PDB file of C-alpha atoms in Angstrom:
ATOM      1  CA  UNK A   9       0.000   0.000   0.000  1.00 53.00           C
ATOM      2  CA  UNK A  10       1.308   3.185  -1.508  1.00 56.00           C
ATOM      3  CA  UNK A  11       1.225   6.256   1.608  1.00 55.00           C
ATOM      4  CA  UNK A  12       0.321   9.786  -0.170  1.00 54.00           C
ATOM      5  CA  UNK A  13       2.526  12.481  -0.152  1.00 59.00           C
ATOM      6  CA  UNK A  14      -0.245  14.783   0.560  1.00 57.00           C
ATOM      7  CA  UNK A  15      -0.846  15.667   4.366  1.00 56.00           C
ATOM      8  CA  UNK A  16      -4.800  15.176   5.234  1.00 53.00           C
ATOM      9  CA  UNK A  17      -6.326  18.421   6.181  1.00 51.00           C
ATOM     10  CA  UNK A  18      -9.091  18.739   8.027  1.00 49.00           C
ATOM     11  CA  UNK A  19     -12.388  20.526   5.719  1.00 50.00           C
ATOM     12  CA  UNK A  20     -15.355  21.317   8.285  1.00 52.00           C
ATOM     13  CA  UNK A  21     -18.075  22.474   6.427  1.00 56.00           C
ATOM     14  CA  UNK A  22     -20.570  25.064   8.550  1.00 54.00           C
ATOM     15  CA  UNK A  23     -24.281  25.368   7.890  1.00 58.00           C
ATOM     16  CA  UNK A  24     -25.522  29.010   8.267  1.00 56.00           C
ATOM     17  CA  UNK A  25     -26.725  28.818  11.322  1.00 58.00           C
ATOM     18  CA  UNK A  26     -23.194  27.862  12.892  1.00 54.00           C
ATOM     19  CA  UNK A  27     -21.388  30.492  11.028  1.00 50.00           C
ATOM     20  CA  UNK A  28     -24.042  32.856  13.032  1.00 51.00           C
ATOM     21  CA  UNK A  29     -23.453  31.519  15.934  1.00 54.00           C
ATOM     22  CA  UNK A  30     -19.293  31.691  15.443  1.00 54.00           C
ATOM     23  CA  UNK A  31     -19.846  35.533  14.389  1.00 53.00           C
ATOM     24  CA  UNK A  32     -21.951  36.306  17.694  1.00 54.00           C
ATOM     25  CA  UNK A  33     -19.997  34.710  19.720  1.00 52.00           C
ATOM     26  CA  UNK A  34     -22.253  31.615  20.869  1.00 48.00           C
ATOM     27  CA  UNK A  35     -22.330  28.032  19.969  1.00 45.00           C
ATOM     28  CA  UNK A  36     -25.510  26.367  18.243  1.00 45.00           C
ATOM     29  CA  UNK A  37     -26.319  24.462  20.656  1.00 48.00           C
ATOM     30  CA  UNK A  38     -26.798  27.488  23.030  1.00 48.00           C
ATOM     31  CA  UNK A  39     -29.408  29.458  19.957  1.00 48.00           C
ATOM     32  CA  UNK A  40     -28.523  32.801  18.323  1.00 48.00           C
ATOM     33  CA  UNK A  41     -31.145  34.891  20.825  1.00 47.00           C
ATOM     34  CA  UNK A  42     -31.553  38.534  20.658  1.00 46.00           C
ATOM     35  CA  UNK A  43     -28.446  40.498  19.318  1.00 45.00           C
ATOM     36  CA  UNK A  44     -29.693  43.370  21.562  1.00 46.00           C
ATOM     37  CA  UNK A  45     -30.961  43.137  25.153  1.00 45.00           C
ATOM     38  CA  UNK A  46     -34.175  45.669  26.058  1.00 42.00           C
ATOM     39  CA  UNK A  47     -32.938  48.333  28.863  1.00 42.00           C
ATOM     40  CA  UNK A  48     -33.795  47.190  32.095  1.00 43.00           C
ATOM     41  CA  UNK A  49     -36.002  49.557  34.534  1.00 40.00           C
ATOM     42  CA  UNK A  50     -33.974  50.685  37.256  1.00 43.00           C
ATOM     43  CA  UNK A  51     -35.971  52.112  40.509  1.00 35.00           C
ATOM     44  CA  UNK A  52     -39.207  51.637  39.019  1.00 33.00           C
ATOM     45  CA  UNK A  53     -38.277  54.094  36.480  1.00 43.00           C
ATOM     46  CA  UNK A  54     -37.566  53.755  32.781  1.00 67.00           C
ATOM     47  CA  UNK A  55     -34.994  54.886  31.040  1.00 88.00           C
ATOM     48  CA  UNK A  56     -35.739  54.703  28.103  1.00 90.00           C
ATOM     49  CA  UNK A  57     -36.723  57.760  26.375  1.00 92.00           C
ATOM     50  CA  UNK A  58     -35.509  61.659  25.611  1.00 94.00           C
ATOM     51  CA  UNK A  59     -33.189  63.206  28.158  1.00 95.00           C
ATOM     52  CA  UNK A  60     -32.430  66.814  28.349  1.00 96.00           C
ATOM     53  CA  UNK A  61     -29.988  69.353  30.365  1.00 96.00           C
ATOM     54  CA  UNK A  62     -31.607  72.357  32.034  1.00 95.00           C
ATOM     55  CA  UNK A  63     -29.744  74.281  30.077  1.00 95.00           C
ATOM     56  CA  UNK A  64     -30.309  72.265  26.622  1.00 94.00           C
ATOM     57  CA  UNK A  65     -26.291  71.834  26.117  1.00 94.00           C
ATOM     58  CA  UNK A  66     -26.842  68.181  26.001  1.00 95.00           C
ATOM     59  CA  UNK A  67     -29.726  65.973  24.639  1.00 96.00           C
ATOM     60  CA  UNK A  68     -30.020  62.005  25.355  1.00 96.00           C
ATOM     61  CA  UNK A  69     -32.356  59.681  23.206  1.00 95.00           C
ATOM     62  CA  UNK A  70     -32.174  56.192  24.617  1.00 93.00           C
ATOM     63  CA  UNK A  71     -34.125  53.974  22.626  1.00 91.00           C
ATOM     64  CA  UNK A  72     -35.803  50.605  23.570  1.00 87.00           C
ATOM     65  CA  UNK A  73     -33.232  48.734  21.144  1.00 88.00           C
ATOM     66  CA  UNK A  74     -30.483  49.485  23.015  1.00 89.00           C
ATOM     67  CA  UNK A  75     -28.986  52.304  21.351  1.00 93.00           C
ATOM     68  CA  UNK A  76     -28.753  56.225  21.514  1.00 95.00           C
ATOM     69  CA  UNK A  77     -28.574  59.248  19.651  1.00 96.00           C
ATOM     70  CA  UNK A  78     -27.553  62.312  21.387  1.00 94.00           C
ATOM     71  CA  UNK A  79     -26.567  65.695  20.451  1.00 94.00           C
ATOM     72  CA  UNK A  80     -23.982  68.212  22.361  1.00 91.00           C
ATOM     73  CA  UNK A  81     -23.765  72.186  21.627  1.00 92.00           C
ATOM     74  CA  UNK A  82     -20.508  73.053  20.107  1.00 91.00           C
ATOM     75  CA  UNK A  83     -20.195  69.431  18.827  1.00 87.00           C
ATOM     76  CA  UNK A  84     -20.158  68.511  15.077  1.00 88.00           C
ATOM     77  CA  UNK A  85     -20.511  64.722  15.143  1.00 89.00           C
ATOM     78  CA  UNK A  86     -23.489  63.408  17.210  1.00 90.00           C
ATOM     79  CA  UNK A  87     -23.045  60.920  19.418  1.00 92.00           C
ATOM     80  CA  UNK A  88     -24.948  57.614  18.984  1.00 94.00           C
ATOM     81  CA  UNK A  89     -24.517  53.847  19.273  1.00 95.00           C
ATOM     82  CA  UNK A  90     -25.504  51.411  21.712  1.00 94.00           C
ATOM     83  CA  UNK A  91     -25.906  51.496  25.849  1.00 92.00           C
ATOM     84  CA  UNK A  92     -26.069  48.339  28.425  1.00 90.00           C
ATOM     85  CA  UNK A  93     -27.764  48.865  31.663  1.00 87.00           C
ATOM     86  CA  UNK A  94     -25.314  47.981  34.930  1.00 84.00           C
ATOM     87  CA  UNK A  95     -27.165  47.991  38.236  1.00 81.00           C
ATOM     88  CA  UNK A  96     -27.870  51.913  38.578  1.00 84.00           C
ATOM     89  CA  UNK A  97     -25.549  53.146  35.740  1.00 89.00           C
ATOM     90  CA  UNK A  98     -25.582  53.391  31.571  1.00 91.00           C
ATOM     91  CA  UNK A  99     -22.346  52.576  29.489  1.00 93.00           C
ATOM     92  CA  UNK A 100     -22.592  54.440  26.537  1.00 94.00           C
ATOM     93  CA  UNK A 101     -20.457  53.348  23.370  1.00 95.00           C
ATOM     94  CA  UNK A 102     -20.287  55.697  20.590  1.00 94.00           C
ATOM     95  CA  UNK A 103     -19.682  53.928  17.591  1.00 90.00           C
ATOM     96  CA  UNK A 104     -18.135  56.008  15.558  1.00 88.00           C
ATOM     97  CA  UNK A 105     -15.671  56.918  17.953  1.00 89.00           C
ATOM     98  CA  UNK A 106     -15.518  54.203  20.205  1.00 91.00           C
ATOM     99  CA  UNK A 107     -15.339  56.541  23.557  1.00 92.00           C
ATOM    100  CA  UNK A 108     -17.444  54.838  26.513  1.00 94.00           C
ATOM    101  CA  UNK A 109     -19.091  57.198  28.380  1.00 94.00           C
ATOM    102  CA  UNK A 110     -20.660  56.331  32.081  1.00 95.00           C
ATOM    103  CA  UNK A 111     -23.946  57.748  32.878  1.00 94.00           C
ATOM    104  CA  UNK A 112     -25.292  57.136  36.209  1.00 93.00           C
ATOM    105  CA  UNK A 113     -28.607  56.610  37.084  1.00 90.00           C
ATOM    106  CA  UNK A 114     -29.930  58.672  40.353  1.00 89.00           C
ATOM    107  CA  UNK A 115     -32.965  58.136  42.522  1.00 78.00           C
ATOM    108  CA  UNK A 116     -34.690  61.353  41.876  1.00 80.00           C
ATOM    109  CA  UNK A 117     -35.349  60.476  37.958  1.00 84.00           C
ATOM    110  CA  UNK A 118     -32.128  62.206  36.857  1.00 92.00           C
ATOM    111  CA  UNK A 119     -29.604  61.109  34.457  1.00 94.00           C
ATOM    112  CA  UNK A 120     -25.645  62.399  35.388  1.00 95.00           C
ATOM    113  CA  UNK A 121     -23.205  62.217  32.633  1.00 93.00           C
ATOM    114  CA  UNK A 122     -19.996  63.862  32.305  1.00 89.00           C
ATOM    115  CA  UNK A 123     -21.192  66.255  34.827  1.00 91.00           C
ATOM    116  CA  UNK A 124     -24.323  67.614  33.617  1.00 94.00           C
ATOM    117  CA  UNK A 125     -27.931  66.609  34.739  1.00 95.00           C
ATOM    118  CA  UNK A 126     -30.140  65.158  32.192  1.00 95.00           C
ATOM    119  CA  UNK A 127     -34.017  65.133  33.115  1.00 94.00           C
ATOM    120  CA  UNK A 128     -36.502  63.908  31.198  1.00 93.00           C
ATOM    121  CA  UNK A 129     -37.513  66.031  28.069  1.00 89.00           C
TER     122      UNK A 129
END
């Protein structure tokens, strides 16, 4: 018996929905699921919805989808991408520019981000 030359190499072939799963970071077994997650409520209060300054510097539209539009006076760009609720704070990640901003979450049905108070609009 003649031994081939040729080393054996391994050719997996991937149905679609394991080639979702790879890109999203799960395994098949465990399903694909929702992409996003819906914002949580935190204090019995929603955040979702349009956020404003006193002042009307800064503007916050957090969405049910789990993203955000915003704007900021003096800023070109707006700011939008996608948020996760953490206990009694907001992550924001702009995706443009990839800057994480915190936004915490306070009791009297304020938003605080980068020092300015965001109420609801």
């Amino acid at each position: 018996m003649q031994t081939s030359s040729i080393p054996h190499v391994d050719t997996t072939v991937l149905d679609a929905t394991a080639l979702l799963a790879i890109a999203m970071g799960r395994t098949p077994d465990t399903g694909l699921g929702p992409v996003l997650k819906r914002p949580q409520v935190v204090t019995g209060a929603a955040v979702v919805g349009a956020w404003r300054s006193p002042d009307g510097t800064v503007q916050l539209q957090l969405r049910t989808d789990g993203t955000y539009a915003g704007e900021v006076a003096g800023r070109r760009k707006r700011p939008s991408g996608t948020y996760r609720l953490d206990g009694d704070s907001l992550l924001l990640h702009d995706d443009i520019s990839g800057l994480r901003t915190p936004v915490a979450v306070l009791h009297q049905g304020e938003l605080e981000m980068a020092g300015h108070r965001l109420h609801p609009a």
